[in-house]
Short mmCIF file of C-alpha atoms in Angstrom, two decimals:
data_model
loop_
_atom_site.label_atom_id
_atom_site.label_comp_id
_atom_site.label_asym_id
_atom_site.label_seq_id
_atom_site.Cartn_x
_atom_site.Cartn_y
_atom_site.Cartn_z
CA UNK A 1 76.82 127.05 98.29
CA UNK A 2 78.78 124.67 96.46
CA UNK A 3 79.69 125.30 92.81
CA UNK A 4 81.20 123.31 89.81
CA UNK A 5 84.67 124.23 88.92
CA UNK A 6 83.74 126.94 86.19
CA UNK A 7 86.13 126.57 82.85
CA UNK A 8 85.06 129.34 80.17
CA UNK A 9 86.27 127.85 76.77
CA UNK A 10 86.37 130.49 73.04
CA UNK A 11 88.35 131.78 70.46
CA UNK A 12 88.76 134.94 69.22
CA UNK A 13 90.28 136.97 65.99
CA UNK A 14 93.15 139.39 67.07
CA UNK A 15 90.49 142.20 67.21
CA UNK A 16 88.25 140.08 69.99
CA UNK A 17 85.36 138.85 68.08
CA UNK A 18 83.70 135.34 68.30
CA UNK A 19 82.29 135.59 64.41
CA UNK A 20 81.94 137.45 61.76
CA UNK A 21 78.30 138.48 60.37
CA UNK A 22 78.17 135.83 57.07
CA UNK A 23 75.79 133.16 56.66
CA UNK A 24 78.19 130.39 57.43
CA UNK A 25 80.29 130.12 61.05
CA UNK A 26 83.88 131.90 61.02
CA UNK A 27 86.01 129.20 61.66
CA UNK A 28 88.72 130.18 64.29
CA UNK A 29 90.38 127.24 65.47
CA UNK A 30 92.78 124.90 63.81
CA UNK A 31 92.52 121.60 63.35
CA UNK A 32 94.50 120.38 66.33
CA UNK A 33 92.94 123.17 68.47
CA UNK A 34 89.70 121.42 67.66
CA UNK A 35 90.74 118.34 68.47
CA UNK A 36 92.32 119.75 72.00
CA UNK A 37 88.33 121.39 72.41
CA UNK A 38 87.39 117.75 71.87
CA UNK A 39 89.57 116.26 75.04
CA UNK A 40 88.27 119.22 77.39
CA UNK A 41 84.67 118.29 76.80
CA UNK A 42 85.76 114.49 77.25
CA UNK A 43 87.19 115.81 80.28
CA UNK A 44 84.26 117.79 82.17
CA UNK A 45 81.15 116.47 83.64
CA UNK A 46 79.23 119.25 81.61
CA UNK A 47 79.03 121.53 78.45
CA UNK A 48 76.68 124.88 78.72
CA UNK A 49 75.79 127.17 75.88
CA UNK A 50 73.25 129.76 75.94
CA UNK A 51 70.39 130.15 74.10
CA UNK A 52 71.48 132.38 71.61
CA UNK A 53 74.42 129.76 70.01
CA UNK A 54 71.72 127.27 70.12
CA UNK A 55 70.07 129.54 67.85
CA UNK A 56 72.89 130.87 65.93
CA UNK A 57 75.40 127.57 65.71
CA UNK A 58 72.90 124.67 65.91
CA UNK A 59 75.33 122.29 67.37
CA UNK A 60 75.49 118.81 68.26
CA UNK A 61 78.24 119.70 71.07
CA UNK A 62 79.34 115.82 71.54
CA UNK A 63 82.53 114.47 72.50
CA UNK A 64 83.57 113.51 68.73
CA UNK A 65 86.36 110.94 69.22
CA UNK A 66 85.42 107.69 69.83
CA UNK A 67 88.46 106.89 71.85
CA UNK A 68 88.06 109.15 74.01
CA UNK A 69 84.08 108.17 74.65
CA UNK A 70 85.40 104.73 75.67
CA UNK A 71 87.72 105.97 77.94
CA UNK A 72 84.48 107.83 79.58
CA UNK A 73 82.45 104.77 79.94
CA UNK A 74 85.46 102.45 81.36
CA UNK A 75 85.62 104.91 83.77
CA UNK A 76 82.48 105.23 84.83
CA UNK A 77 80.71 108.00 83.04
CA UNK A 78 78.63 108.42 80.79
CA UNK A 79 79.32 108.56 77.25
CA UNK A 80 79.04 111.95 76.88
CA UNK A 81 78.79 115.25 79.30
CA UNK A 82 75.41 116.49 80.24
CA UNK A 83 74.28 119.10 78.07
CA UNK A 84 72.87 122.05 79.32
CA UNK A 85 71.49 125.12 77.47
CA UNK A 86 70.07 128.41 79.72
CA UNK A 87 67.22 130.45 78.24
CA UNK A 88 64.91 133.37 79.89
CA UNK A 89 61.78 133.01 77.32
CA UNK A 90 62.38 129.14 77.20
CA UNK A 91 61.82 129.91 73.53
CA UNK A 92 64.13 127.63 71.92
CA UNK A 93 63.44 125.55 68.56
CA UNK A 94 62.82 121.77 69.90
CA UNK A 95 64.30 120.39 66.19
CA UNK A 96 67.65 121.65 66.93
CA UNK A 97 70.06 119.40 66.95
CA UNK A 98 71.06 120.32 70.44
CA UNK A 99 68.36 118.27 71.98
CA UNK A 100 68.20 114.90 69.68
CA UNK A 101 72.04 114.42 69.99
CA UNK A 102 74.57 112.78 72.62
CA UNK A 103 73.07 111.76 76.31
CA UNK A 104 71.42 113.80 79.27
CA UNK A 105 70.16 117.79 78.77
CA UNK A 106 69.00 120.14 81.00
CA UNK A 107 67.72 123.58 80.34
CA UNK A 108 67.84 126.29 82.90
CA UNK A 109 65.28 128.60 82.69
CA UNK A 110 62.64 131.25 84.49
CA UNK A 111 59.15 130.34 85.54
CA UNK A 112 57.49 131.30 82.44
CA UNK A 113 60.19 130.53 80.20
CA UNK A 114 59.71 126.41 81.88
CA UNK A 115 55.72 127.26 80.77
CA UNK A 116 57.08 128.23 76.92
CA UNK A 117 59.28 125.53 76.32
CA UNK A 118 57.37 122.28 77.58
CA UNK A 119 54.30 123.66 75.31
CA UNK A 120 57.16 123.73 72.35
CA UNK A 121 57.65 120.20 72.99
CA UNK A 122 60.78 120.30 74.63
CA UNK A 123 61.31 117.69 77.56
CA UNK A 124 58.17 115.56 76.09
CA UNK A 125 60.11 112.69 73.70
CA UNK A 126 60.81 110.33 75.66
CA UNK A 127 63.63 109.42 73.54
CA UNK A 128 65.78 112.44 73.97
CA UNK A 129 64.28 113.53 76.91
CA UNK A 130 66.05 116.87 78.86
CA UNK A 131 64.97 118.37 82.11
CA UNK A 132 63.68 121.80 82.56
CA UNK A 133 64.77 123.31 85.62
CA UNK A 134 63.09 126.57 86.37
CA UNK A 135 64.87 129.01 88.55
CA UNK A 136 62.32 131.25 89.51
CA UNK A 137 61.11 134.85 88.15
CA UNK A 138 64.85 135.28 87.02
CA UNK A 139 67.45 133.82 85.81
CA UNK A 140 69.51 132.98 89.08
CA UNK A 141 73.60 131.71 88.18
CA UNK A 142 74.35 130.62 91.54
CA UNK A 143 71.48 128.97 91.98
CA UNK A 144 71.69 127.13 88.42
CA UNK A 145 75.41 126.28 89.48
CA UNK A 146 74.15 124.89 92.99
CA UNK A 147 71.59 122.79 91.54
CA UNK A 148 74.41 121.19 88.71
CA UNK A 149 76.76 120.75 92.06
CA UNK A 150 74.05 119.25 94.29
CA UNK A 151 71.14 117.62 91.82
CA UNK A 152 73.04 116.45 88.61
CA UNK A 153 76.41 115.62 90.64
CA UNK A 154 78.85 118.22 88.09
CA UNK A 155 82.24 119.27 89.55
CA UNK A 156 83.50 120.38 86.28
CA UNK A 157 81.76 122.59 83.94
CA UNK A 158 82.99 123.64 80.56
CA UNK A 159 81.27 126.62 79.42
CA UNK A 160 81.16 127.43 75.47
CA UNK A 161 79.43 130.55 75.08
CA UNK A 162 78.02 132.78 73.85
CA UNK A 163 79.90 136.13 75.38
CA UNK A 164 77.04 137.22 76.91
CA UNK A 165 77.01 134.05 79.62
CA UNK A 166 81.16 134.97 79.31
CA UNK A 167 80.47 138.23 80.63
CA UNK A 168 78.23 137.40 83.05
CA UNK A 169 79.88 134.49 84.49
CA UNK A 170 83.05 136.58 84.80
CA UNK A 171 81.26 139.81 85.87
CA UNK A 172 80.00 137.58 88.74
CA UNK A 173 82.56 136.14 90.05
CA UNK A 174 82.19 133.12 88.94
CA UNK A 175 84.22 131.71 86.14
CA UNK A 176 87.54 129.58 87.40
CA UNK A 177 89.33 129.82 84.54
CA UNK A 178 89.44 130.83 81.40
CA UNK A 179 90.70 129.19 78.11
CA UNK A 180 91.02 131.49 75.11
CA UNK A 181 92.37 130.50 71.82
CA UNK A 182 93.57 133.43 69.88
CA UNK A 183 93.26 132.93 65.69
CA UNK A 184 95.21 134.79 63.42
CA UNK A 185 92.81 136.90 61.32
CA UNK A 186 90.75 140.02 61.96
CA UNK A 187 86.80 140.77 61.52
CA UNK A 188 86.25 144.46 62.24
CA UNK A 189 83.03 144.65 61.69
CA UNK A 190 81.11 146.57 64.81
CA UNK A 191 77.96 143.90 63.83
CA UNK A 192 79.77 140.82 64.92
CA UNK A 193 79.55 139.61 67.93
CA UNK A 194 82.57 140.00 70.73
CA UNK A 195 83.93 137.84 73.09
CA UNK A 196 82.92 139.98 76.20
CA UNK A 197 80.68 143.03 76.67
CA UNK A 198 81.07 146.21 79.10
CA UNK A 199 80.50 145.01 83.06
CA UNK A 200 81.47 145.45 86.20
CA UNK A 201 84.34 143.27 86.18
CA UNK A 202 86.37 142.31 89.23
CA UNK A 203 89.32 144.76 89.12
CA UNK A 204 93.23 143.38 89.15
CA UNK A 205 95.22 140.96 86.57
CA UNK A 206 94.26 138.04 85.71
CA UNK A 207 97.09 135.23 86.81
CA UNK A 208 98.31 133.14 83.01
CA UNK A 209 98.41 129.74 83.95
CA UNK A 210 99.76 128.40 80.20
CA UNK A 211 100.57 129.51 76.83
CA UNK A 212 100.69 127.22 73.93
CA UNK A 213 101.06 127.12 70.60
CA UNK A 214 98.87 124.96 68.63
CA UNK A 215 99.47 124.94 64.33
CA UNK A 216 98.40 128.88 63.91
CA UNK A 217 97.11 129.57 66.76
CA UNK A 218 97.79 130.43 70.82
CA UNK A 219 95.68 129.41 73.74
CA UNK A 220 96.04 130.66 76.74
CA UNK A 221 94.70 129.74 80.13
CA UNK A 222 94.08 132.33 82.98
CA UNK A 223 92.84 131.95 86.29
CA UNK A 224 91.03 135.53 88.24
CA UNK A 225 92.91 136.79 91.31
CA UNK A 226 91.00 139.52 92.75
CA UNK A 227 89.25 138.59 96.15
CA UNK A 228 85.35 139.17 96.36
CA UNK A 229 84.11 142.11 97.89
CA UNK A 230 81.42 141.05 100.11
CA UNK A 231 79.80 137.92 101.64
CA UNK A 232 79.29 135.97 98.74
CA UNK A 233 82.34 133.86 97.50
CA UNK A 234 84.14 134.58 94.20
CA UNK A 235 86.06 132.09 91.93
CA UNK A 236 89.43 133.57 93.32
CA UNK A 237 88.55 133.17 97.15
CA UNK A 238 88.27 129.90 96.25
CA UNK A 239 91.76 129.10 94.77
CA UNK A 240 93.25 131.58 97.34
CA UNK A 241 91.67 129.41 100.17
CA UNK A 242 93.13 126.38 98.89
CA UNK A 243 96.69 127.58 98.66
CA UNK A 244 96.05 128.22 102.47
CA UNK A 245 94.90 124.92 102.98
CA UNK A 246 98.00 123.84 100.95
CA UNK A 247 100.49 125.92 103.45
CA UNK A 248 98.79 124.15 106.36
CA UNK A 249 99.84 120.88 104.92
CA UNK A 250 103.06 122.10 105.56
CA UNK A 251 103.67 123.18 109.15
CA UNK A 252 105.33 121.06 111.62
CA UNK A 253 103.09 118.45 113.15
CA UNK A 254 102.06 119.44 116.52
CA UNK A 255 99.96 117.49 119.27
CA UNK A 256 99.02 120.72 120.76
CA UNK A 257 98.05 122.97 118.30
CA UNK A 258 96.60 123.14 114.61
CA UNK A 259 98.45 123.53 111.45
CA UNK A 260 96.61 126.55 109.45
CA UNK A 261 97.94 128.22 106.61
CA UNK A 262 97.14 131.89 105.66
CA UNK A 263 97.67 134.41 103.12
CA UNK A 264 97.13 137.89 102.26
CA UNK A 265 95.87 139.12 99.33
CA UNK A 266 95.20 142.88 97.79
CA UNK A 267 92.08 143.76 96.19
CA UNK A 268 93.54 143.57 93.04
CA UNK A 269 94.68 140.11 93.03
CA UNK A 270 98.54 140.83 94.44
CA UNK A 271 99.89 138.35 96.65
CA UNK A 272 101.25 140.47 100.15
CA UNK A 273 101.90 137.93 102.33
CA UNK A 274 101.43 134.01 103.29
CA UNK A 275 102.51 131.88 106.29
CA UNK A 276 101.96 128.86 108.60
CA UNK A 277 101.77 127.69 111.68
CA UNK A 278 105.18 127.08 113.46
CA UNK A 279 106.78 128.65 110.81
CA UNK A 280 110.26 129.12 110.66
CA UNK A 281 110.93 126.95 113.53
CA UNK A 282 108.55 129.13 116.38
CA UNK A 283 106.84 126.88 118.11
CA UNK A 284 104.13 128.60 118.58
CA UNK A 285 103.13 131.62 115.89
CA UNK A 286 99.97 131.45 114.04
CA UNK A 287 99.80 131.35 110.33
CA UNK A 288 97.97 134.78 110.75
CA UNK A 289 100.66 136.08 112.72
CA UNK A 290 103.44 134.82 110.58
CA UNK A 291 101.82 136.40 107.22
CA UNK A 292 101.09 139.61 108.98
CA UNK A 293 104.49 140.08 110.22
CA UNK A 294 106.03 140.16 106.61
CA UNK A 295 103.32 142.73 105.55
CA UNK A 296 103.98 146.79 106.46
CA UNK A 297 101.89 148.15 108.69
CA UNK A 298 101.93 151.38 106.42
CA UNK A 299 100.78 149.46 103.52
CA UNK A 300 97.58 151.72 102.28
CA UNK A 301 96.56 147.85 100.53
CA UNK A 302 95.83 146.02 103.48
CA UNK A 303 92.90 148.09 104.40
CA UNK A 304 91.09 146.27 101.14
CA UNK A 305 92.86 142.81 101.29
CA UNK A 306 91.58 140.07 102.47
CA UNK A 307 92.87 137.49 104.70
CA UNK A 308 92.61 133.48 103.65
CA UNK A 309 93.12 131.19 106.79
CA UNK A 310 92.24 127.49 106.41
CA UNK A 311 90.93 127.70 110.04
CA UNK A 312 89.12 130.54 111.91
CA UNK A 313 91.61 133.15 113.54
CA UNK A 314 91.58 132.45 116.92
CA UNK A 315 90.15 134.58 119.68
CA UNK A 316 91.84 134.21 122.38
CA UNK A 317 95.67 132.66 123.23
CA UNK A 318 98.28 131.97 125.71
CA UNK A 319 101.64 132.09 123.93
CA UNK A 320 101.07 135.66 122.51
CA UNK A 321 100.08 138.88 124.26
CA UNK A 322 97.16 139.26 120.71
CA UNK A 323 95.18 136.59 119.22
CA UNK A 324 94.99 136.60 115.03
CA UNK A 325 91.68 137.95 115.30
CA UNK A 326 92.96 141.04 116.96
CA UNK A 327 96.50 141.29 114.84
CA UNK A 328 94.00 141.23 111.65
CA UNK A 329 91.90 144.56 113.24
CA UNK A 330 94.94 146.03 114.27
CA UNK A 331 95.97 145.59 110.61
CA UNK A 332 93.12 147.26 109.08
CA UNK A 333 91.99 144.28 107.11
CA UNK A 334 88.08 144.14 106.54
CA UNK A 335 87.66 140.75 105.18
CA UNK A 336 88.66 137.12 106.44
CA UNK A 337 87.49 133.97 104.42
CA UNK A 338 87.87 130.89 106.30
CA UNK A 339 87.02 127.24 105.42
CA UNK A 340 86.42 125.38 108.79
CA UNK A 341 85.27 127.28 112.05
CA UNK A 342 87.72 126.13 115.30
CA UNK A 343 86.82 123.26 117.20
CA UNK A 344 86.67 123.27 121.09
CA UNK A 345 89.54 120.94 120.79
CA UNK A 346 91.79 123.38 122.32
CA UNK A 347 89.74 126.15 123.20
CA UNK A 348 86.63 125.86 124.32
CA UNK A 349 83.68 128.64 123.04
CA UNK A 350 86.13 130.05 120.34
CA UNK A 351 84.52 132.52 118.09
CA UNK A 352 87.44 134.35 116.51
CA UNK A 353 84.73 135.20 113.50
CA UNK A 354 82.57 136.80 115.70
CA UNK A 355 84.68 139.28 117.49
CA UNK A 356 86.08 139.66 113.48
CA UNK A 357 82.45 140.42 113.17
CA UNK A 358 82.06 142.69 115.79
CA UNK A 359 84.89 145.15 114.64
CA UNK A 360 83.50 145.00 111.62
CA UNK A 361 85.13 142.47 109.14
CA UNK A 362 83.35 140.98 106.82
CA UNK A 363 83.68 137.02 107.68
CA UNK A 364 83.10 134.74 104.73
CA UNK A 365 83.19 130.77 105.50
CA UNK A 366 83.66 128.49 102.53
CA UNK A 367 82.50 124.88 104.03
CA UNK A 368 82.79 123.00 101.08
CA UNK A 369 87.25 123.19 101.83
CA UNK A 370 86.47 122.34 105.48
CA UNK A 371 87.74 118.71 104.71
CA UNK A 372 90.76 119.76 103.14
CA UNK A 373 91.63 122.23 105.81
CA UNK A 374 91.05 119.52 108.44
CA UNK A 375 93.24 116.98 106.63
CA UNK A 376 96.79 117.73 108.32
CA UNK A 377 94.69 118.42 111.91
CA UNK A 378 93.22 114.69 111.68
CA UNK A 379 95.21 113.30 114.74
CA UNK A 380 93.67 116.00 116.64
CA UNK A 381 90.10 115.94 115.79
CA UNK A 382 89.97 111.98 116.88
#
């Protein structure tokens, strides 16, 4: 299902915590850092916290310069990001200033913990009203980021903490990117709380997008790279199949065939291979084909890569003795994510996912990039 763009946003002491264990909140970030904090939120749809910096912080979390709140409005928006808090128990003080500050809330919560809160008064002034959304028995994150996507219209999400919904947004799969400022001071005390807890994180590097320097301190912004596992989507299929989609946009233009773009990518994020249709001036290879071919057949990665085509592999050809879906078995790859199934435009009953399927690939289709993968194939699809 379709998800907001996920942006995790903290800062951290040199030895990784968030705060120290004093009565007052360790302040981390400069000045300018804070003000840079200020023109992300201005910049997102919506700001999430979790329960437990409601609790600990109290804050207002608004969009602070005034500025940049008139720039939201002449554009359209509203004042200021939805707010949205997640809680379990739904046990959640109703004075704090989270709820009687800025515009829109929403709290995410279980069955019970919907029950708890509405008999705390949350969700009943009419004057700072916020909507409880319960997810079920559990706390469910795809499902709370399906219902921002689809119900309250978020494409951007700016997540603030704590490092629990950190480590569980990242442990999942589900954090885009990640935006840590790094302060110059140290805590060390084992009470405090840390940025991120033990997990089953994705494996691989992390790809640094940006490093900059802001009075005393460094942020840096990293994006995940290690493909999913199974048939659920992860953040990094996501930006993988959009570079295909990108690498489409740049074959030849054709009348008789599609442009697709396709790369390959290692379990642990490493780039092996990427290609396009017509590529290098062959009238007729597949972007499958032509990322394959700069691969080795030896290479002990490719049996836990997975291959990003902006268009199903095909199933059956003319110009070539194999089709892609056949070249990717033959390869040993066991996972393809695709964003747009193949048309009868050219062939009619292709299925290249489900012979995939039927050697035993695991076939993932994101639809929500189907309109960007179509975009250079437009002539044909009239």
């Amino acid at each position: 299902m379709p998800h907001p763009y996920v942006l995790l946003s903290a800062a951290v002491s040199l030895d990784g915590y968030l705060d120290d264990t004093g009565p007052e909140r360790l302040l981390l970030s400069s000045p300018a850092d804070f003000d840079r904090v200020d023109e992300v939120r201005a910049s997102v749809d919506a700001i999430l916290i979790g329960a437990g910096t409601v609790r600990a912080d109290n804050p207002r979390l608004l969009v602070n310069s005034p500025e940049r709140r008139t720039a939201r409005t002449a554009a359209g928006l509203p004042e200021y990001p939805l707010k949205v808090t997640v809680s379990g128990s739904g046990d959640l003080d109703p004075a704090a200033r989270f709820w009687h500050t800025g515009g829109e809330k929403v709290l995410y919560t279980t069955d019970k913990g919907a029950e708890r809160a509405r008999a705390l008064g949350i969700a009943t002034d009419a004057a700072d009203a916020t909507d409880v959304v319960p997810l079920g028995a559990d706390l469910d994150w795809r499902r709370l980021l399906t219902h921002l996507h689809d119900v309250r219209g978020v494409r951007r999400l700016m997540v603030e903490g704590g490092g629990l919904i950190h480590t569980q947004l990242l442990t999942q799969g589900l954090a885009d990117e990640l935006q840590l400022v790094l302060a110059p001071l140290f805590v060390g005390d084992p009470e405090a709380p840390r940025l991120f807890g033990p997990g089953g994180y994705q494996s691989g590097r992390l790809r640094l997008l940006e490093t900059r320097r802001i009075e005393d301190v460094v942020l840096m912004r990293y994006e995940p790279t290690a493909p999913g596992t199974g048939p659920l989507p992860v953040a990094a299929d996501h930006h993988w199949l959009a570079l295909a989609c990108e690498l489409a946009a740049e074959c030849p233009p054709s009348d008789t065939a599609f442009s697709v773009g396709a790369v390959v990518v290692a379990a642990d994020g490493t780039e092996l291979a990427r290609g396009h249709s017509r590529e290098g001036g062959d009238p007729v290879v597949h972007a499958e084909e032509a990322a394959l071919a700069k691969t080795d057949p030896a290479d002990p990665r490719l049996a836990g890569a997975t291959v990003y085509s902006s268009l199903e592999p095909c199933a059956r050809r003319a110009s070539r003795p194999a089709p892609c879906a056949r070249l990717i078995l033959d390869a040993g790859v066991r996972r393809v994510v695709t964003a747009w199934r193949e048309p009868d435009t050219f062939v009619p009953g292709a299925d290249g996912s489900g012979v995939l399927a039927a050697g035993g690939v695991e076939v993932v289709v994101v639809p929500e990039r189907e309109e960007r993968a179509k975009a250079p194939n437009r002539h044909l699809l009239r």
